[in-house]
mmCIF file of C-alpha atoms in Angstrom:
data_model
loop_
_atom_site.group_PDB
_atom_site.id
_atom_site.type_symbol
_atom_site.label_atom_id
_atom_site.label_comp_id
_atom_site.label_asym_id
_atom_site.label_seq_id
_atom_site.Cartn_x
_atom_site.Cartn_y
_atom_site.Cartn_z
ATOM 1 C CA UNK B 1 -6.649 -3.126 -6.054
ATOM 2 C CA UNK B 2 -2.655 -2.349 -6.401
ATOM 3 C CA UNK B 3 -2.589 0.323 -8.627
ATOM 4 C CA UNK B 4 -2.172 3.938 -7.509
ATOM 5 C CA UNK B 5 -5.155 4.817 -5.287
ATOM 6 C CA UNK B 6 -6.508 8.836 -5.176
ATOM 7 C CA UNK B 7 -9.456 10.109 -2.856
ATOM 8 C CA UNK B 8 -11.501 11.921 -3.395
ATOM 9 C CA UNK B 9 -12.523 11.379 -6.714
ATOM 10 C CA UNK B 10 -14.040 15.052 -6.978
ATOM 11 C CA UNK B 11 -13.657 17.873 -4.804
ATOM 12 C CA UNK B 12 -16.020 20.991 -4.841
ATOM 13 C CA UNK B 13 -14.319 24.067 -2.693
ATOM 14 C CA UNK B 14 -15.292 27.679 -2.323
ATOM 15 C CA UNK B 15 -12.317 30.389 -2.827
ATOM 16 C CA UNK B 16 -10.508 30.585 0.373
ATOM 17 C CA UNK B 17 -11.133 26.989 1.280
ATOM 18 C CA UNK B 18 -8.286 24.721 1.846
ATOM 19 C CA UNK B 19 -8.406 21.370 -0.462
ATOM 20 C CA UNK B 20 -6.759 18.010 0.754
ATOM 21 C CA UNK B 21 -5.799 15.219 -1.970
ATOM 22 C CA UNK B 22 -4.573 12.070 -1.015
ATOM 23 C CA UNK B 23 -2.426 9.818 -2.708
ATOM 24 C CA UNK B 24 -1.690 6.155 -2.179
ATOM 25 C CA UNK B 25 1.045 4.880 -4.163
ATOM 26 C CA UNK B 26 1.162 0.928 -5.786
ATOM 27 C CA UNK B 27 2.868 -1.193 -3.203
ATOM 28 C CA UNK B 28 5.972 -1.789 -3.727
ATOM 29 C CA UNK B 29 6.158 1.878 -4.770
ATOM 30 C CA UNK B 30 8.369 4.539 -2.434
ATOM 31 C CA UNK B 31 8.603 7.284 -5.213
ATOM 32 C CA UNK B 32 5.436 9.600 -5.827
ATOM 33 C CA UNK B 33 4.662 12.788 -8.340
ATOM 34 C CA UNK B 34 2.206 15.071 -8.283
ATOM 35 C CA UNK B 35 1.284 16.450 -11.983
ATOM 36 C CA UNK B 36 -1.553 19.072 -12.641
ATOM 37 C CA UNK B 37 -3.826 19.250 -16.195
ATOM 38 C CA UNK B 38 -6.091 21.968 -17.180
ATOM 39 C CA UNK B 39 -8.307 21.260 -19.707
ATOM 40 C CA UNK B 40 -6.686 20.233 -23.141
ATOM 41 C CA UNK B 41 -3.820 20.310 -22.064
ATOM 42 C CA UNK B 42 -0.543 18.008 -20.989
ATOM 43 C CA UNK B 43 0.337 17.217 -17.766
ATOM 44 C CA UNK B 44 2.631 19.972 -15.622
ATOM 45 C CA UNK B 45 4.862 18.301 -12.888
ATOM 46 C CA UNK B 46 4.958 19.597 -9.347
ATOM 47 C CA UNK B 47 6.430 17.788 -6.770
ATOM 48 C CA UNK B 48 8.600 14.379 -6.196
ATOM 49 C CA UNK B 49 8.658 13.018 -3.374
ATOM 50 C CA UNK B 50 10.409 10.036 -1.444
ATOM 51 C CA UNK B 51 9.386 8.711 2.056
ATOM 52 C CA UNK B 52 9.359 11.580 4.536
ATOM 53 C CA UNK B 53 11.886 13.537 1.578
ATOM 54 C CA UNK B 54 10.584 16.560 -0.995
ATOM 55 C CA UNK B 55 12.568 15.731 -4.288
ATOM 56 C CA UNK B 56 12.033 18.210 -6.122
ATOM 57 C CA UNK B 57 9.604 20.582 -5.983
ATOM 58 C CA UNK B 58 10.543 23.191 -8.627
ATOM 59 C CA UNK B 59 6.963 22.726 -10.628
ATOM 60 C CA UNK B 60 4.810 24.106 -7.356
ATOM 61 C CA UNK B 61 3.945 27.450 -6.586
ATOM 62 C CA UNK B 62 5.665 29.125 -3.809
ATOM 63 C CA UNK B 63 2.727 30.272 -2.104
ATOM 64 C CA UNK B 64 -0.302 28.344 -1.182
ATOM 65 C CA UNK B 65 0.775 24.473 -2.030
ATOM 66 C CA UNK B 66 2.609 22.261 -0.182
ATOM 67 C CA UNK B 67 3.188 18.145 -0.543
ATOM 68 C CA UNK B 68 4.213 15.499 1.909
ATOM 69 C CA UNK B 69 4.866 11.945 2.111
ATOM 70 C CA UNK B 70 4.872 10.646 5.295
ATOM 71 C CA UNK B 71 6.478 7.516 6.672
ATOM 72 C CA UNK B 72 3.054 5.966 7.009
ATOM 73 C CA UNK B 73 0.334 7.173 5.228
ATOM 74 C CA UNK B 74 -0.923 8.446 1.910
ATOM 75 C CA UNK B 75 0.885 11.284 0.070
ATOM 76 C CA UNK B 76 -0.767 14.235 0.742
ATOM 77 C CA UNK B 77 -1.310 17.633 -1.597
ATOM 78 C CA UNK B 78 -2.376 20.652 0.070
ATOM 79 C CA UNK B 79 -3.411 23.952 -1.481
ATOM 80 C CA UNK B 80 -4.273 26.620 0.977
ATOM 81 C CA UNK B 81 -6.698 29.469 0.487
ATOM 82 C CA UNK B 82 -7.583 28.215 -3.080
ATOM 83 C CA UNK B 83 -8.875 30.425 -5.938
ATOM 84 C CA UNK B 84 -10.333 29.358 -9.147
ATOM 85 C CA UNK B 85 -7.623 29.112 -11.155
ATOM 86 C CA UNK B 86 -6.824 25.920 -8.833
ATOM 87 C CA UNK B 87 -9.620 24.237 -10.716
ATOM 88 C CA UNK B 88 -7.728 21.388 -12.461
ATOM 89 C CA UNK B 89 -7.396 17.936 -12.137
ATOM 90 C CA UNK B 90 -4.383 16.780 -10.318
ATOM 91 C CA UNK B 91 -2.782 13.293 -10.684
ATOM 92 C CA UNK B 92 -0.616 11.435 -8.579
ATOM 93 C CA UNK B 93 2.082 8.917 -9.703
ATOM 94 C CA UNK B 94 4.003 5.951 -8.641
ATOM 95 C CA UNK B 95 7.049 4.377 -9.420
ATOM 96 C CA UNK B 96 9.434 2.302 -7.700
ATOM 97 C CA UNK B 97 12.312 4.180 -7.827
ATOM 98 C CA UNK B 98 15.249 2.305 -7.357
ATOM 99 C CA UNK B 99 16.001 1.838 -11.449
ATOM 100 C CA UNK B 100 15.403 5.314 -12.365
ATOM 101 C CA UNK B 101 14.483 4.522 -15.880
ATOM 102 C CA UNK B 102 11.055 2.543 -14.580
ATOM 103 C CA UNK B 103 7.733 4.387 -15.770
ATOM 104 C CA UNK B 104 5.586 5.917 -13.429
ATOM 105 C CA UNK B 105 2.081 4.734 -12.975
ATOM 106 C CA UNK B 106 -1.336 6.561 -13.141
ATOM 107 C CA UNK B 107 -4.246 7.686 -9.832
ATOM 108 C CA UNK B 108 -7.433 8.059 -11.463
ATOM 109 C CA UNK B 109 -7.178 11.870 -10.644
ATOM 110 C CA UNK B 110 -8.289 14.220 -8.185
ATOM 111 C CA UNK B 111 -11.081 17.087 -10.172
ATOM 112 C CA UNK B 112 -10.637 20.226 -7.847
ATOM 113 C CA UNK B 113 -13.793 22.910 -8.287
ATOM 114 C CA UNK B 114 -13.681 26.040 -6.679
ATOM 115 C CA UNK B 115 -16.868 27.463 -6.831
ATOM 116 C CA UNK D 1 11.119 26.302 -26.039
ATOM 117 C CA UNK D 2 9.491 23.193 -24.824
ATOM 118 C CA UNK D 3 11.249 20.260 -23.601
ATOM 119 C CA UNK D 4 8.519 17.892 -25.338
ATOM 120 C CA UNK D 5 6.891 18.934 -28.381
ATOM 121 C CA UNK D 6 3.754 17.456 -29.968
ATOM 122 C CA UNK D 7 1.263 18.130 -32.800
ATOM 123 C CA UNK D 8 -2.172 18.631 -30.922
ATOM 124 C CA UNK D 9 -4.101 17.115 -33.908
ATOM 125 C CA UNK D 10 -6.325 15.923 -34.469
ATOM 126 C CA UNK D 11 -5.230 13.273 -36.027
ATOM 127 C CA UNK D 12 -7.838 11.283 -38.264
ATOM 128 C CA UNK D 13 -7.343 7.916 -39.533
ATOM 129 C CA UNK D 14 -9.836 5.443 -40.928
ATOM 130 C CA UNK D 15 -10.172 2.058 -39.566
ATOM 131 C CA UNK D 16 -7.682 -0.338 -39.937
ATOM 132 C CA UNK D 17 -5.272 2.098 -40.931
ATOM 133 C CA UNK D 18 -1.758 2.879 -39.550
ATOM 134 C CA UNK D 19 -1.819 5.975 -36.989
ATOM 135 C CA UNK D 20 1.433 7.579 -36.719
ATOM 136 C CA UNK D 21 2.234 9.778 -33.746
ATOM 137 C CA UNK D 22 5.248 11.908 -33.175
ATOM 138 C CA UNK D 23 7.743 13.535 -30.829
ATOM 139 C CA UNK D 24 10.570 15.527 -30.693
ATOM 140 C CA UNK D 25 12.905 16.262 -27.460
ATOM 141 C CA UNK D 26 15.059 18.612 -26.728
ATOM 142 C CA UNK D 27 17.448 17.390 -24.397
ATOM 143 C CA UNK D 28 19.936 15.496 -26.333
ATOM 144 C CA UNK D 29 21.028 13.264 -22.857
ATOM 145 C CA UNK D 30 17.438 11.855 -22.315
ATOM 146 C CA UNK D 31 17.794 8.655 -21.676
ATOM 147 C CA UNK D 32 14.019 6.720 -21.608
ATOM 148 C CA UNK D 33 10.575 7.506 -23.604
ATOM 149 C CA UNK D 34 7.215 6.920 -22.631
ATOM 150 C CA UNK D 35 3.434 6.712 -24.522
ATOM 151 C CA UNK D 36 0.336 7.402 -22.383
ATOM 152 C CA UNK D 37 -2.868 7.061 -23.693
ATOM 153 C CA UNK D 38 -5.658 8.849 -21.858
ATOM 154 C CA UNK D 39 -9.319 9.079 -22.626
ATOM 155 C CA UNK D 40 -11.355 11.947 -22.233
ATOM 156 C CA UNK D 41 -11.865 12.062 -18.194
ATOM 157 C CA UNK D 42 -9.612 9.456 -17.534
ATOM 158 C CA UNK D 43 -5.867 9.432 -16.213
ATOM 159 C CA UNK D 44 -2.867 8.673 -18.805
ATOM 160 C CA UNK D 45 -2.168 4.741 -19.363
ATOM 161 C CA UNK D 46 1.012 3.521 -19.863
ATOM 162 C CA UNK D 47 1.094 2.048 -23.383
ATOM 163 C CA UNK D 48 5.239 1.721 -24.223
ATOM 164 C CA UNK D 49 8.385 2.599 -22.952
ATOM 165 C CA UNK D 50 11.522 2.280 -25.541
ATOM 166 C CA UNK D 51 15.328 3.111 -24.339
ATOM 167 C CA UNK D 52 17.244 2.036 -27.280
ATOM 168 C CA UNK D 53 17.238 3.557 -31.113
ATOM 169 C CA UNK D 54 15.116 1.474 -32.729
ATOM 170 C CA UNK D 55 12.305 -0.021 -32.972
ATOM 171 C CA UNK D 56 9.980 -1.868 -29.978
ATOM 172 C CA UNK D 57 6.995 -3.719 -31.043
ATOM 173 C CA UNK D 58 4.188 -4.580 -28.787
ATOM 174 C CA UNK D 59 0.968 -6.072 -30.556
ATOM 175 C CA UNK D 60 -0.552 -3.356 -32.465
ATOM 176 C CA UNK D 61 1.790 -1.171 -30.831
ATOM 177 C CA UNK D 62 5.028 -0.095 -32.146
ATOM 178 C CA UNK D 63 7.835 2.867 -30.762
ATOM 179 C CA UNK D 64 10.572 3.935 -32.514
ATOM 180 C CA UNK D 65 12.966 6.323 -31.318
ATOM 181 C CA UNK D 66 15.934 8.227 -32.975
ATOM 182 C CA UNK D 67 18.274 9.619 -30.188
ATOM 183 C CA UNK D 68 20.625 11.430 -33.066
ATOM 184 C CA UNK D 69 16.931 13.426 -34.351
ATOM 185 C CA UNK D 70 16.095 13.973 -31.017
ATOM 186 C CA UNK D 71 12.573 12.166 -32.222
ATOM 187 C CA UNK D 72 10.495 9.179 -31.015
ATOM 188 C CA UNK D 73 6.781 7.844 -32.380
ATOM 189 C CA UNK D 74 4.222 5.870 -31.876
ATOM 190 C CA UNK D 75 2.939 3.771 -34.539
ATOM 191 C CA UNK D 76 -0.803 2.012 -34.201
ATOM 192 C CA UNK D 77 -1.393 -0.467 -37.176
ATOM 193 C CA UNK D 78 -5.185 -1.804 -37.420
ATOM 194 C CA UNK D 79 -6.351 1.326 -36.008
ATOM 195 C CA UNK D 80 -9.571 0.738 -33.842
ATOM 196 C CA UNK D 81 -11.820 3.324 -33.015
ATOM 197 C CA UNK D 82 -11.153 2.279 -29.431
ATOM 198 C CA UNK D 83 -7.950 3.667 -30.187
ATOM 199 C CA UNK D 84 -9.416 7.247 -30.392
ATOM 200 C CA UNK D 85 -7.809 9.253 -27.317
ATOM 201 C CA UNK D 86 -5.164 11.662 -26.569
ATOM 202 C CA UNK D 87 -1.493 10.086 -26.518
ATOM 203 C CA UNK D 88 0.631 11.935 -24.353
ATOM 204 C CA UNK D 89 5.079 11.504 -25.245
ATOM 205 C CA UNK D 90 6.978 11.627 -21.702
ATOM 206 C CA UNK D 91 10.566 11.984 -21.454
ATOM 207 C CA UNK D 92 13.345 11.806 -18.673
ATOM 208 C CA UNK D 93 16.495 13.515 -18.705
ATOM 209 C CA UNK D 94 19.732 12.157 -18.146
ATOM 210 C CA UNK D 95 20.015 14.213 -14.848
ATOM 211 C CA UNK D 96 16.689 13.866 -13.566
ATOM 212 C CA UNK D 97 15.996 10.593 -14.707
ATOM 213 C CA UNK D 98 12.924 10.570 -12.379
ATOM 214 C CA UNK D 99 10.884 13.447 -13.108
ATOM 215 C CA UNK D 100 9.039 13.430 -16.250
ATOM 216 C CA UNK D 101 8.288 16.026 -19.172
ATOM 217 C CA UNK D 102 5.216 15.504 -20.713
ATOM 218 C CA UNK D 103 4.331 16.591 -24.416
ATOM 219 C CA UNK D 104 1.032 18.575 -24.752
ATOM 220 C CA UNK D 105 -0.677 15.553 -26.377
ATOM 221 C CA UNK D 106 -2.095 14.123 -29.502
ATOM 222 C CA UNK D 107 -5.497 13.372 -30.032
ATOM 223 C CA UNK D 108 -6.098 10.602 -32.710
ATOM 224 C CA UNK D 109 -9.592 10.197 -33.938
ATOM 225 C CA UNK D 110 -9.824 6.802 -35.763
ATOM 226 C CA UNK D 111 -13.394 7.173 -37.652
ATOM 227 C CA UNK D 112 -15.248 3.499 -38.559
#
């Protein structure tokens, strides 16, 4: 499979629990977003990132989140000490960046509970 | 005010009728349009991308976009009812060309 690859699938964490997504981007891909939906409603943008480079970052809360993209590995969204307005599902998003006009392909999602 | 706007819906349309979906933008340098579809559950499918004014046709599919209105669409002739989802408008701006604003979404119902 060579699309965008997310793990886990779902996620069930208790408030003040630390929650790991992963995100694996199509090869070929160096470019990577990290979007958040609540129910109903559109996707919000968080973070851009290039290899081992935050982008932009202006749609992630100060406190509490923080994204990386490593020089080898998956992308990687981490929300410290979550609380349940967290619960969302977060999606992850490829592109290949070097023609900025090239749309960005889909993860099948991350669903973060906090219990 | 938003920089992607969209009419939640729903939108109903009968089968094998023309669904018409619409978006207005309100940065007058973006420079490239995108149509998701997503599916309740699922993630947002790329179904079009259009840069020019005009009109792009793909199958059922067709976009038009009007830089000077600051408005782009999404036609679906033949509606299916596999067609019923949420279609999500994204736009990038001419100097962020790589981060995307997403409209709220539209969901279409297409009724047999």
């Amino acid at each position: 499979n060579a699309g965008v690859m997310q793990n886990p699938r779902h996620l069930v964490r208790r408030r003040g629990q630390e929650a790991r997504l992963r995100c694996s981007p199509m090869k070929g891909h160096s470019h990577v977003y990290w979007y958040r939906q609540l129910p109903e409603e559109g996707l919000k943008f968080m973070v851009y990132l290039q290899k081992e480079n935050i982008i932009d970052e202006s749609g992630m809360p100060k406190e509490r989140f923080s994204a990386e993209f490593p020089k080898e590995g998956p992308s990687i969204l981490r929300i410290q000490q979550v609380v349940r307005g967290d619960s969302a599902a977060y999606f992850c998003a490829s592109s290949p960046g070097v023609n900025s006009n090239q749309p960005q392909h889909f993860g099948d999602g991350t669903r973060l509970s906090i219990l | 005010q938003k920089e992607v706007e969209q009419n939640s819906g729903p939108l109903s349309v009968p089968e094998g009728a023309i669904a018409s979906l619409n978006c207005t933008y309100s940065d007058r340098g973006s420079q490239s349009f995108f149509w998701y579809r997503q599916y309740s559950g699922k993630s947002p499918e790329l179904i079009m991308f259009i840069y020019s004014n005009g009109d792009k046709e793909d199958g059922r599919f067709t976009a038009q976009l009007n830089k000077a209105s600051q408005y782009v669409s999404l036609l679906i002739r033949d509606s299916q009812p596999s067609d019923s989802a949420t279609y999500l408008c994204a736009v990038n701006q001419e100097n962020n060309f790589n981060k995307f604003y997403f409209g709220s979404g539209t969901k279409l119902n297409v009724k047999p």
